Every structure is written in structure tokens, then in C-alpha cells.
Amino acid sequence: MTERTGRKSSPKFLSLKYKSIRPNYTKKYHTLDLDCDIKIFKLYEERGDDWSSISKEMDDMDPIKIRNRYYSHIFKRQNLIKEEINAREKAEKEKSVSKEG
């Protein structure tokens, strides 16, 4: 067990220490675009703030990252996202009507 020396630890030291504790941990980088925002918005409307269940639907993206994305980006632009959802649904309906007729 290590003893406290009273010295500050550098970021490099902490990074190496963390990698020695969790060697197989790799960050999953996800680029979040409008499609992801719409999916998060719809899942939030269905499930509420159960971020862990939403993260399972989002390719196991980190629940904290999803929550932060929702509150920092999606929540502030709800009206724009709702308009985009309506526009996409309208386009799909027009497509299906044109295929039938």
C-alpha cells in the first residue's frame, strides 16, 4: 500500500496510474449529430431521465455523456428538434403516399 507523501501528483502520473489499474479501458468516441439528438429526444420522451436505459439504445454510449448532451444541447433546442421530427415524418408520409399512388 502506498503512503501519502504530501506531494502533488502530476496529470501524467495519474494517467499512468489509472492505465495500470484499468488496462483494458478505452474511451468510446461518438460523434453526436442531429440524428443522435432526435433519437435521444424521443427516448427521453418515452423513458424520462433513465439515462442508463437510454444509453443501451445508443450503442452503449456513456449515460453521463447522453445526459450532458441532452441538458446542454437538446433541451435548449427542443422546438427546433420537434420541427425537424415533424418535417421528417411529413416527408415519410409523402413518400409512402407517392409509392401507393
PDB file of N, CA and C in Angstrom:
ATOM      1  N   MET A   1       0.843  -1.178   0.000  1.00  0.00           N
ATOM      2  CA  MET A   1       0.000   0.000   0.000  1.00  0.00           C
ATOM      3  C   MET A   1       0.886   1.238   0.000  1.00  0.00           C
ATOM      4  N   THR A   2       0.492   2.208  -0.747  1.00  0.00           N
ATOM      5  CA  THR A   2       1.307   3.420  -0.836  1.00  0.00           C
ATOM      6  C   THR A   2       0.959   4.372   0.290  1.00  0.00           C
ATOM      7  N   GLU A   3       1.933   5.131   0.688  1.00  0.00           N
ATOM      8  CA  GLU A   3       1.725   6.123   1.745  1.00  0.00           C
ATOM      9  C   GLU A   3       1.637   7.498   1.121  1.00  0.00           C
ATOM     10  N   ARG A   4       0.960   8.372   1.777  1.00  0.00           N
ATOM     11  CA  ARG A   4       0.848   9.748   1.295  1.00  0.00           C
ATOM     12  C   ARG A   4       2.137  10.491   1.615  1.00  0.00           C
ATOM     13  N   THR A   5       2.655  11.176   0.623  1.00  0.00           N
ATOM     14  CA  THR A   5       3.911  11.895   0.809  1.00  0.00           C
ATOM     15  C   THR A   5       3.697  13.392   0.945  1.00  0.00           C
ATOM     16  N   GLY A   6       2.481  13.850   0.698  1.00  0.00           N
ATOM     17  CA  GLY A   6       2.219  15.273   0.766  1.00  0.00           C
ATOM     18  C   GLY A   6       2.542  16.002  -0.518  1.00  0.00           C
ATOM     19  N   ARG A   7       3.045  15.278  -1.517  1.00  0.00           N
ATOM     20  CA  ARG A   7       3.360  15.886  -2.804  1.00  0.00           C
ATOM     21  C   ARG A   7       2.156  15.827  -3.727  1.00  0.00           C
ATOM     22  N   LYS A   8       2.098  16.788  -4.626  1.00  0.00           N
ATOM     23  CA  LYS A   8       1.031  16.787  -5.617  1.00  0.00           C
ATOM     24  C   LYS A   8       1.376  15.788  -6.718  1.00  0.00           C
ATOM     25  N   SER A   9       0.357  15.163  -7.261  1.00  0.00           N
ATOM     26  CA  SER A   9       0.551  14.228  -8.363  1.00  0.00           C
ATOM     27  C   SER A   9       0.333  14.950  -9.674  1.00  0.00           C
ATOM     28  N   SER A  10       1.203  14.671 -10.625  1.00  0.00           N
ATOM     29  CA  SER A  10       1.072  15.309 -11.938  1.00  0.00           C
ATOM     30  C   SER A  10       0.011  14.571 -12.758  1.00  0.00           C
ATOM     31  N   PRO A  11      -0.561  15.241 -13.743  1.00  0.00           N
ATOM     32  CA  PRO A  11      -1.541  14.574 -14.602  1.00  0.00           C
ATOM     33  C   PRO A  11      -0.961  13.353 -15.316  1.00  0.00           C
ATOM     34  N   LYS A  12       0.288  13.419 -15.706  1.00  0.00           N
ATOM     35  CA  LYS A  12       0.934  12.284 -16.372  1.00  0.00           C
ATOM     36  C   LYS A  12       0.997  11.085 -15.436  1.00  0.00           C
ATOM     37  N   PHE A  13       1.377  11.316 -14.181  1.00  0.00           N
ATOM     38  CA  PHE A  13       1.447  10.243 -13.195  1.00  0.00           C
ATOM     39  C   PHE A  13       0.073   9.623 -12.979  1.00  0.00           C
ATOM     40  N   LEU A  14      -0.948  10.480 -12.842  1.00  0.00           N
ATOM     41  CA  LEU A  14      -2.297   9.974 -12.613  1.00  0.00           C
ATOM     42  C   LEU A  14      -2.802   9.170 -13.807  1.00  0.00           C
ATOM     43  N   SER A  15      -2.472   9.616 -15.004  1.00  0.00           N
ATOM     44  CA  SER A  15      -2.866   8.893 -16.197  1.00  0.00           C
ATOM     45  C   SER A  15      -2.236   7.506 -16.243  1.00  0.00           C
ATOM     46  N   LEU A  16      -0.960   7.436 -15.954  1.00  0.00           N
ATOM     47  CA  LEU A  16      -0.268   6.147 -15.941  1.00  0.00           C
ATOM     48  C   LEU A  16      -0.810   5.242 -14.844  1.00  0.00           C
ATOM     49  N   LYS A  17      -1.099   5.812 -13.691  1.00  0.00           N
ATOM     50  CA  LYS A  17      -1.648   5.046 -12.578  1.00  0.00           C
ATOM     51  C   LYS A  17      -3.013   4.469 -12.954  1.00  0.00           C
ATOM     52  N   TYR A  18      -3.848   5.282 -13.596  1.00  0.00           N
ATOM     53  CA  TYR A  18      -5.171   4.833 -13.999  1.00  0.00           C
ATOM     54  C   TYR A  18      -5.073   3.727 -15.040  1.00  0.00           C
ATOM     55  N   LYS A  19      -4.157   3.881 -15.989  1.00  0.00           N
ATOM     56  CA  LYS A  19      -3.986   2.851 -17.010  1.00  0.00           C
ATOM     57  C   LYS A  19      -3.496   1.540 -16.411  1.00  0.00           C
ATOM     58  N   SER A  20      -2.716   1.623 -15.336  1.00  0.00           N
ATOM     59  CA  SER A  20      -2.261   0.388 -14.696  1.00  0.00           C
ATOM     60  C   SER A  20      -3.403  -0.294 -13.935  1.00  0.00           C
ATOM     61  N   ILE A  21      -4.349   0.504 -13.447  1.00  0.00           N
ATOM     62  CA  ILE A  21      -5.494  -0.069 -12.736  1.00  0.00           C
ATOM     63  C   ILE A  21      -6.503  -0.643 -13.721  1.00  0.00           C
ATOM     64  N   ARG A  22      -6.784   0.078 -14.802  1.00  0.00           N
ATOM     65  CA  ARG A  22      -7.764  -0.349 -15.806  1.00  0.00           C
ATOM     66  C   ARG A  22      -7.091  -0.434 -17.175  1.00  0.00           C
ATOM     67  N   PRO A  23      -6.310  -1.469 -17.429  1.00  0.00           N
ATOM     68  CA  PRO A  23      -5.554  -1.517 -18.682  1.00  0.00           C
ATOM     69  C   PRO A  23      -6.416  -1.715 -19.928  1.00  0.00           C
ATOM     70  N   ASN A  24      -7.565  -2.347 -19.816  1.00  0.00           N
ATOM     71  CA  ASN A  24      -8.382  -2.644 -20.990  1.00  0.00           C
ATOM     72  C   ASN A  24      -9.426  -1.572 -21.271  1.00  0.00           C
ATOM     73  N   TYR A  25      -9.416  -0.521 -20.504  1.00  0.00           N
ATOM     74  CA  TYR A  25     -10.406   0.534 -20.684  1.00  0.00           C
ATOM     75  C   TYR A  25     -10.014   1.423 -21.850  1.00  0.00           C
ATOM     76  N   THR A  26     -10.924   1.575 -22.780  1.00  0.00           N
ATOM     77  CA  THR A  26     -10.719   2.508 -23.881  1.00  0.00           C
ATOM     78  C   THR A  26     -11.960   3.370 -24.004  1.00  0.00           C
ATOM     79  N   LYS A  27     -11.767   4.604 -24.317  1.00  0.00           N
ATOM     80  CA  LYS A  27     -12.893   5.503 -24.471  1.00  0.00           C
ATOM     81  C   LYS A  27     -13.583   5.225 -25.798  1.00  0.00           C
ATOM     82  N   LYS A  28     -14.898   5.300 -25.762  1.00  0.00           N
ATOM     83  CA  LYS A  28     -15.669   5.178 -26.990  1.00  0.00           C
ATOM     84  C   LYS A  28     -16.031   6.583 -27.439  1.00  0.00           C
ATOM     85  N   TYR A  29     -15.538   6.952 -28.595  1.00  0.00           N
ATOM     86  CA  TYR A  29     -15.824   8.277 -29.117  1.00  0.00           C
ATOM     87  C   TYR A  29     -17.023   8.190 -30.054  1.00  0.00           C
ATOM     88  N   HIS A  30     -17.992   9.001 -29.780  1.00  0.00           N
ATOM     89  CA  HIS A  30     -19.181   9.063 -30.614  1.00  0.00           C
ATOM     90  C   HIS A  30     -19.351  10.498 -31.082  1.00  0.00           C
ATOM     91  N   THR A  31     -19.551  10.646 -32.352  1.00  0.00           N
ATOM     92  CA  THR A  31     -19.889  11.967 -32.839  1.00  0.00           C
ATOM     93  C   THR A  31     -21.404  12.093 -32.769  1.00  0.00           C
ATOM     94  N   LEU A  32     -21.851  13.141 -32.168  1.00  0.00           N
ATOM     95  CA  LEU A  32     -23.275  13.346 -31.995  1.00  0.00           C
ATOM     96  C   LEU A  32     -23.766  14.347 -33.031  1.00  0.00           C
ATOM     97  N   ASP A  33     -24.708  13.909 -33.830  1.00  0.00           N
ATOM     98  CA  ASP A  33     -25.264  14.767 -34.859  1.00  0.00           C
ATOM     99  C   ASP A  33     -26.767  14.899 -34.627  1.00  0.00           C
ATOM    100  N   LEU A  34     -27.447  15.466 -35.584  1.00  0.00           N
ATOM    101  CA  LEU A  34     -28.881  15.717 -35.441  1.00  0.00           C
ATOM    102  C   LEU A  34     -29.662  14.421 -35.293  1.00  0.00           C
ATOM    103  N   ASP A  35     -29.254  13.374 -36.005  1.00  0.00           N
ATOM    104  CA  ASP A  35     -29.947  12.092 -35.889  1.00  0.00           C
ATOM    105  C   ASP A  35     -29.846  11.531 -34.467  1.00  0.00           C
ATOM    106  N   CYS A  36     -28.664  11.628 -33.877  1.00  0.00           N
ATOM    107  CA  CYS A  36     -28.489  11.179 -32.485  1.00  0.00           C
ATOM    108  C   CYS A  36     -29.318  12.040 -31.539  1.00  0.00           C
ATOM    109  N   ASP A  37     -29.346  13.335 -31.777  1.00  0.00           N
ATOM    110  CA  ASP A  37     -30.138  14.222 -30.928  1.00  0.00           C
ATOM    111  C   ASP A  37     -31.617  13.861 -30.979  1.00  0.00           C
ATOM    112  N   ILE A  38     -32.110  13.561 -32.174  1.00  0.00           N
ATOM    113  CA  ILE A  38     -33.511  13.194 -32.323  1.00  0.00           C
ATOM    114  C   ILE A  38     -33.797  11.881 -31.598  1.00  0.00           C
ATOM    115  N   LYS A  39     -32.897  10.928 -31.741  1.00  0.00           N
ATOM    116  CA  LYS A  39     -33.078   9.637 -31.073  1.00  0.00           C
ATOM    117  C   LYS A  39     -33.071   9.813 -29.557  1.00  0.00           C
ATOM    118  N   ILE A  40     -32.145  10.609 -29.038  1.00  0.00           N
ATOM    119  CA  ILE A  40     -32.089  10.869 -27.593  1.00  0.00           C
ATOM    120  C   ILE A  40     -33.364  11.567 -27.141  1.00  0.00           C
ATOM    121  N   PHE A  41     -33.836  12.535 -27.912  1.00  0.00           N
ATOM    122  CA  PHE A  41     -35.041  13.280 -27.563  1.00  0.00           C
ATOM    123  C   PHE A  41     -36.255  12.356 -27.495  1.00  0.00           C
ATOM    124  N   LYS A  42     -36.408  11.478 -28.490  1.00  0.00           N
ATOM    125  CA  LYS A  42     -37.540  10.548 -28.493  1.00  0.00           C
ATOM    126  C   LYS A  42     -37.460   9.568 -27.328  1.00  0.00           C
ATOM    127  N   LEU A  43     -36.262   9.045 -27.069  1.00  0.00           N
ATOM    128  CA  LEU A  43     -36.101   8.110 -25.952  1.00  0.00           C
ATOM    129  C   LEU A  43     -36.350   8.798 -24.619  1.00  0.00           C
ATOM    130  N   TYR A  44     -35.952  10.060 -24.510  1.00  0.00           N
ATOM    131  CA  TYR A  44     -36.205  10.807 -23.272  1.00  0.00           C
ATOM    132  C   TYR A  44     -37.701  11.003 -23.063  1.00  0.00           C
ATOM    133  N   GLU A  45     -38.429  11.275 -24.138  1.00  0.00           N
ATOM    134  CA  GLU A  45     -39.879  11.430 -24.011  1.00  0.00           C
ATOM    135  C   GLU A  45     -40.549  10.120 -23.603  1.00  0.00           C
ATOM    136  N   GLU A  46     -40.011   8.989 -24.074  1.00  0.00           N
ATOM    137  CA  GLU A  46     -40.576   7.680 -23.723  1.00  0.00           C
ATOM    138  C   GLU A  46     -40.227   7.260 -22.301  1.00  0.00           C
ATOM    139  N   ARG A  47     -38.956   7.390 -21.930  1.00  0.00           N
ATOM    140  CA  ARG A  47     -38.452   6.793 -20.692  1.00  0.00           C
ATOM    141  C   ARG A  47     -38.134   7.780 -19.581  1.00  0.00           C
ATOM    142  N   GLY A  48     -38.198   9.049 -19.869  1.00  0.00           N
ATOM    143  CA  GLY A  48     -37.843  10.027 -18.843  1.00  0.00           C
ATOM    144  C   GLY A  48     -36.344  10.102 -18.682  1.00  0.00           C
ATOM    145  N   ASP A  49     -35.899  10.391 -17.480  1.00  0.00           N
ATOM    146  CA  ASP A  49     -34.463  10.577 -17.263  1.00  0.00           C
ATOM    147  C   ASP A  49     -33.750   9.304 -16.803  1.00  0.00           C
ATOM    148  N   ASP A  50     -34.146   8.158 -17.331  1.00  0.00           N
ATOM    149  CA  ASP A  50     -33.451   6.896 -17.067  1.00  0.00           C
ATOM    150  C   ASP A  50     -32.315   6.773 -18.085  1.00  0.00           C
ATOM    151  N   TRP A  51     -31.225   7.459 -17.802  1.00  0.00           N
ATOM    152  CA  TRP A  51     -30.126   7.591 -18.760  1.00  0.00           C
ATOM    153  C   TRP A  51     -29.457   6.257 -19.063  1.00  0.00           C
ATOM    154  N   SER A  52     -29.445   5.334 -18.097  1.00  0.00           N
ATOM    155  CA  SER A  52     -28.796   4.044 -18.350  1.00  0.00           C
ATOM    156  C   SER A  52     -29.574   3.225 -19.376  1.00  0.00           C
ATOM    157  N   SER A  53     -30.903   3.272 -19.338  1.00  0.00           N
ATOM    158  CA  SER A  53     -31.669   2.529 -20.344  1.00  0.00           C
ATOM    159  C   SER A  53     -31.571   3.217 -21.705  1.00  0.00           C
ATOM    160  N   ILE A  54     -31.495   4.535 -21.718  1.00  0.00           N
ATOM    161  CA  ILE A  54     -31.319   5.255 -22.976  1.00  0.00           C
ATOM    162  C   ILE A  54     -29.950   4.930 -23.573  1.00  0.00           C
ATOM    163  N   SER A  55     -28.936   4.804 -22.720  1.00  0.00           N
ATOM    164  CA  SER A  55     -27.591   4.519 -23.227  1.00  0.00           C
ATOM    165  C   SER A  55     -27.515   3.140 -23.867  1.00  0.00           C
ATOM    166  N   LYS A  56     -28.327   2.190 -23.401  1.00  0.00           N
ATOM    167  CA  LYS A  56     -28.331   0.858 -24.012  1.00  0.00           C
ATOM    168  C   LYS A  56     -28.870   0.908 -25.437  1.00  0.00           C
ATOM    169  N   GLU A  57     -29.787   1.830 -25.694  1.00  0.00           N
ATOM    170  CA  GLU A  57     -30.324   2.000 -27.043  1.00  0.00           C
ATOM    171  C   GLU A  57     -29.362   2.773 -27.949  1.00  0.00           C
ATOM    172  N   MET A  58     -28.424   3.474 -27.354  1.00  0.00           N
ATOM    173  CA  MET A  58     -27.495   4.319 -28.109  1.00  0.00           C
ATOM    174  C   MET A  58     -26.114   3.673 -28.227  1.00  0.00           C
ATOM    175  N   ASP A  59     -26.066   2.395 -28.525  1.00  0.00           N
ATOM    176  CA  ASP A  59     -24.808   1.660 -28.702  1.00  0.00           C
ATOM    177  C   ASP A  59     -23.912   1.746 -27.467  1.00  0.00           C
ATOM    178  N   ASP A  60     -24.532   1.615 -26.291  1.00  0.00           N
ATOM    179  CA  ASP A  60     -23.810   1.657 -25.014  1.00  0.00           C
ATOM    180  C   ASP A  60     -22.953   2.909 -24.853  1.00  0.00           C
ATOM    181  N   MET A  61     -23.472   4.024 -25.314  1.00  0.00           N
ATOM    182  CA  MET A  61     -22.810   5.302 -25.083  1.00  0.00           C
ATOM    183  C   MET A  61     -22.907   5.617 -23.592  1.00  0.00           C
ATOM    184  N   ASP A  62     -21.962   6.314 -23.075  1.00  0.00           N
ATOM    185  CA  ASP A  62     -21.918   6.638 -21.660  1.00  0.00           C
ATOM    186  C   ASP A  62     -23.171   7.425 -21.246  1.00  0.00           C
ATOM    187  N   PRO A  63     -23.899   6.966 -20.204  1.00  0.00           N
ATOM    188  CA  PRO A  63     -25.117   7.662 -19.782  1.00  0.00           C
ATOM    189  C   PRO A  63     -24.878   9.111 -19.380  1.00  0.00           C
ATOM    190  N   ILE A  64     -23.731   9.391 -18.818  1.00  0.00           N
ATOM    191  CA  ILE A  64     -23.424  10.762 -18.403  1.00  0.00           C
ATOM    192  C   ILE A  64     -23.245  11.653 -19.625  1.00  0.00           C
ATOM    193  N   LYS A  65     -22.636  11.111 -20.676  1.00  0.00           N
ATOM    194  CA  LYS A  65     -22.459  11.880 -21.903  1.00  0.00           C
ATOM    195  C   LYS A  65     -23.814  12.180 -22.535  1.00  0.00           C
ATOM    196  N   ILE A  66     -24.725  11.218 -22.490  1.00  0.00           N
ATOM    197  CA  ILE A  66     -26.067  11.424 -23.038  1.00  0.00           C
ATOM    198  C   ILE A  66     -26.806  12.480 -22.232  1.00  0.00           C
ATOM    199  N   ARG A  67     -26.719  12.382 -20.910  1.00  0.00           N
ATOM    200  CA  ARG A  67     -27.390  13.362 -20.050  1.00  0.00           C
ATOM    201  C   ARG A  67     -26.845  14.768 -20.297  1.00  0.00           C
ATOM    202  N   ASN A  68     -25.536  14.881 -20.372  1.00  0.00           N
ATOM    203  CA  ASN A  68     -24.928  16.185 -20.620  1.00  0.00           C
ATOM    204  C   ASN A  68     -25.319  16.728 -21.991  1.00  0.00           C
ATOM    205  N   ARG A  69     -25.371  15.855 -22.982  1.00  0.00           N
ATOM    206  CA  ARG A  69     -25.790  16.290 -24.316  1.00  0.00           C
ATOM    207  C   ARG A  69     -27.237  16.773 -24.279  1.00  0.00           C
ATOM    208  N   TYR A  70     -28.081  16.048 -23.563  1.00  0.00           N
ATOM    209  CA  TYR A  70     -29.488  16.438 -23.501  1.00  0.00           C
ATOM    210  C   TYR A  70     -29.642  17.816 -22.866  1.00  0.00           C
ATOM    211  N   TYR A  71     -29.056  18.000 -21.690  1.00  0.00           N
ATOM    212  CA  TYR A  71     -29.260  19.257 -20.976  1.00  0.00           C
ATOM    213  C   TYR A  71     -28.486  20.427 -21.574  1.00  0.00           C
ATOM    214  N   SER A  72     -27.346  20.172 -22.191  1.00  0.00           N
ATOM    215  CA  SER A  72     -26.561  21.294 -22.735  1.00  0.00           C
ATOM    216  C   SER A  72     -26.954  21.658 -24.161  1.00  0.00           C
ATOM    217  N   HIS A  73     -27.514  20.724 -24.889  1.00  0.00           N
ATOM    218  CA  HIS A  73     -27.781  20.992 -26.308  1.00  0.00           C
ATOM    219  C   HIS A  73     -29.246  20.779 -26.678  1.00  0.00           C
ATOM    220  N   ILE A  74     -29.772  19.612 -26.403  1.00  0.00           N
ATOM    221  CA  ILE A  74     -31.108  19.250 -26.876  1.00  0.00           C
ATOM    222  C   ILE A  74     -32.191  20.016 -26.129  1.00  0.00           C
ATOM    223  N   PHE A  75     -32.081  20.096 -24.823  1.00  0.00           N
ATOM    224  CA  PHE A  75     -33.103  20.757 -24.010  1.00  0.00           C
ATOM    225  C   PHE A  75     -33.291  22.209 -24.431  1.00  0.00           C
ATOM    226  N   LYS A  76     -32.203  22.874 -24.784  1.00  0.00           N
ATOM    227  CA  LYS A  76     -32.259  24.279 -25.182  1.00  0.00           C
ATOM    228  C   LYS A  76     -32.849  24.460 -26.579  1.00  0.00           C
ATOM    229  N   ARG A  77     -32.817  23.403 -27.395  1.00  0.00           N
ATOM    230  CA  ARG A  77     -33.268  23.492 -28.784  1.00  0.00           C
ATOM    231  C   ARG A  77     -34.441  22.553 -29.059  1.00  0.00           C
ATOM    232  N   GLN A  78     -35.302  22.372 -28.062  1.00  0.00           N
ATOM    233  CA  GLN A  78     -36.416  21.435 -28.196  1.00  0.00           C
ATOM    234  C   GLN A  78     -37.331  21.785 -29.357  1.00  0.00           C
ATOM    235  N   ASN A  79     -37.639  23.042 -29.503  1.00  0.00           N
ATOM    236  CA  ASN A  79     -38.560  23.447 -30.572  1.00  0.00           C
ATOM    237  C   ASN A  79     -37.987  23.132 -31.954  1.00  0.00           C
ATOM    238  N   LEU A  80     -36.699  23.384 -32.144  1.00  0.00           N
ATOM    239  CA  LEU A  80     -36.084  23.082 -33.435  1.00  0.00           C
ATOM    240  C   LEU A  80     -36.086  21.586 -33.714  1.00  0.00           C
ATOM    241  N   ILE A  81     -35.825  20.800 -32.687  1.00  0.00           N
ATOM    242  CA  ILE A  81     -35.797  19.347 -32.864  1.00  0.00           C
ATOM    243  C   ILE A  81     -37.199  18.825 -33.147  1.00  0.00           C
ATOM    244  N   LYS A  82     -38.212  19.367 -32.467  1.00  0.00           N
ATOM    245  CA  LYS A  82     -39.588  18.960 -32.738  1.00  0.00           C
ATOM    246  C   LYS A  82     -39.983  19.303 -34.171  1.00  0.00           C
ATOM    247  N   GLU A  83     -39.579  20.469 -34.649  1.00  0.00           N
ATOM    248  CA  GLU A  83     -39.856  20.849 -36.035  1.00  0.00           C
ATOM    249  C   GLU A  83     -39.183  19.896 -37.014  1.00  0.00           C
ATOM    250  N   GLU A  84     -37.952  19.507 -36.714  1.00  0.00           N
ATOM    251  CA  GLU A  84     -37.230  18.576 -37.584  1.00  0.00           C
ATOM    252  C   GLU A  84     -37.915  17.207 -37.601  1.00  0.00           C
ATOM    253  N   ILE A  85     -38.364  16.747 -36.431  1.00  0.00           N
ATOM    254  CA  ILE A  85     -39.075  15.467 -36.358  1.00  0.00           C
ATOM    255  C   ILE A  85     -40.354  15.536 -37.192  1.00  0.00           C
ATOM    256  N   ASN A  86     -41.108  16.618 -37.046  1.00  0.00           N
ATOM    257  CA  ASN A  86     -42.346  16.776 -37.817  1.00  0.00           C
ATOM    258  C   ASN A  86     -42.066  16.828 -39.313  1.00  0.00           C
ATOM    259  N   ALA A  87     -41.011  17.517 -39.706  1.00  0.00           N
ATOM    260  CA  ALA A  87     -40.658  17.617 -41.124  1.00  0.00           C
ATOM    261  C   ALA A  87     -40.278  16.243 -41.683  1.00  0.00           C
ATOM    262  N   ARG A  88     -39.546  15.466 -40.897  1.00  0.00           N
ATOM    263  CA  ARG A  88     -39.157  14.125 -41.357  1.00  0.00           C
ATOM    264  C   ARG A  88     -40.368  13.206 -41.461  1.00  0.00           C
ATOM    265  N   GLU A  89     -41.262  13.282 -40.477  1.00  0.00           N
ATOM    266  CA  GLU A  89     -42.476  12.459 -40.527  1.00  0.00           C
ATOM    267  C   GLU A  89     -43.342  12.841 -41.719  1.00  0.00           C
ATOM    268  N   LYS A  90     -43.440  14.129 -41.988  1.00  0.00           N
ATOM    269  CA  LYS A  90     -44.222  14.606 -43.126  1.00  0.00           C
ATOM    270  C   LYS A  90     -43.607  14.099 -44.433  1.00  0.00           C
ATOM    271  N   ALA A  91     -42.293  14.147 -44.541  1.00  0.00           N
ATOM    272  CA  ALA A  91     -41.609  13.666 -45.745  1.00  0.00           C
ATOM    273  C   ALA A  91     -41.821  12.167 -45.927  1.00  0.00           C
ATOM    274  N   GLU A  92     -41.801  11.405 -44.823  1.00  0.00           N
ATOM    275  CA  GLU A  92     -42.039   9.964 -44.913  1.00  0.00           C
ATOM    276  C   GLU A  92     -43.463   9.670 -45.368  1.00  0.00           C
ATOM    277  N   LYS A  93     -44.426  10.433 -44.856  1.00  0.00           N
ATOM    278  CA  LYS A  93     -45.818  10.241 -45.272  1.00  0.00           C
ATOM    279  C   LYS A  93     -45.983  10.538 -46.756  1.00  0.00           C
ATOM    280  N   GLU A  94     -45.372  11.613 -47.220  1.00  0.00           N
ATOM    281  CA  GLU A  94     -45.450  11.961 -48.643  1.00  0.00           C
ATOM    282  C   GLU A  94     -44.805  10.890 -49.504  1.00  0.00           C
ATOM    283  N   LYS A  95     -43.719  10.307 -49.015  1.00  0.00           N
ATOM    284  CA  LYS A  95     -43.039   9.239 -49.747  1.00  0.00           C
ATOM    285  C   LYS A  95     -43.932   8.014 -49.858  1.00  0.00           C
ATOM    286  N   SER A  96     -44.573   7.658 -48.737  1.00  0.00           N
ATOM    287  CA  SER A  96     -45.430   6.463 -48.740  1.00  0.00           C
ATOM    288  C   SER A  96     -46.671   6.679 -49.606  1.00  0.00           C
ATOM    289  N   VAL A  97     -47.194   7.892 -49.613  1.00  0.00           N
ATOM    290  CA  VAL A  97     -48.365   8.200 -50.451  1.00  0.00           C
ATOM    291  C   VAL A  97     -47.981   8.146 -51.926  1.00  0.00           C
ATOM    292  N   SER A  98     -46.813   8.651 -52.260  1.00  0.00           N
ATOM    293  CA  SER A  98     -46.385   8.644 -53.665  1.00  0.00           C
ATOM    294  C   SER A  98     -46.079   7.223 -54.141  1.00  0.00           C
ATOM    295  N   LYS A  99     -45.626   6.335 -53.259  1.00  0.00           N
ATOM    296  CA  LYS A  99     -45.380   4.941 -53.626  1.00  0.00           C
ATOM    297  C   LYS A  99     -46.688   4.205 -53.854  1.00  0.00           C
ATOM    298  N   GLU A 100     -47.718   4.514 -53.053  1.00  0.00           N
ATOM    299  CA  GLU A 100     -49.008   3.848 -53.184  1.00  0.00           C
ATOM    300  C   GLU A 100     -49.736   4.296 -54.449  1.00  0.00           C
ATOM    301  N   GLY A 101     -49.638   5.561 -54.764  1.00  0.00           N
ATOM    302  CA  GLY A 101     -50.420   6.124 -55.872  1.00  0.00           C
ATOM    303  C   GLY A 101     -49.719   6.199 -57.124  1.00  0.00           C
TER     304      GLY A 101
END
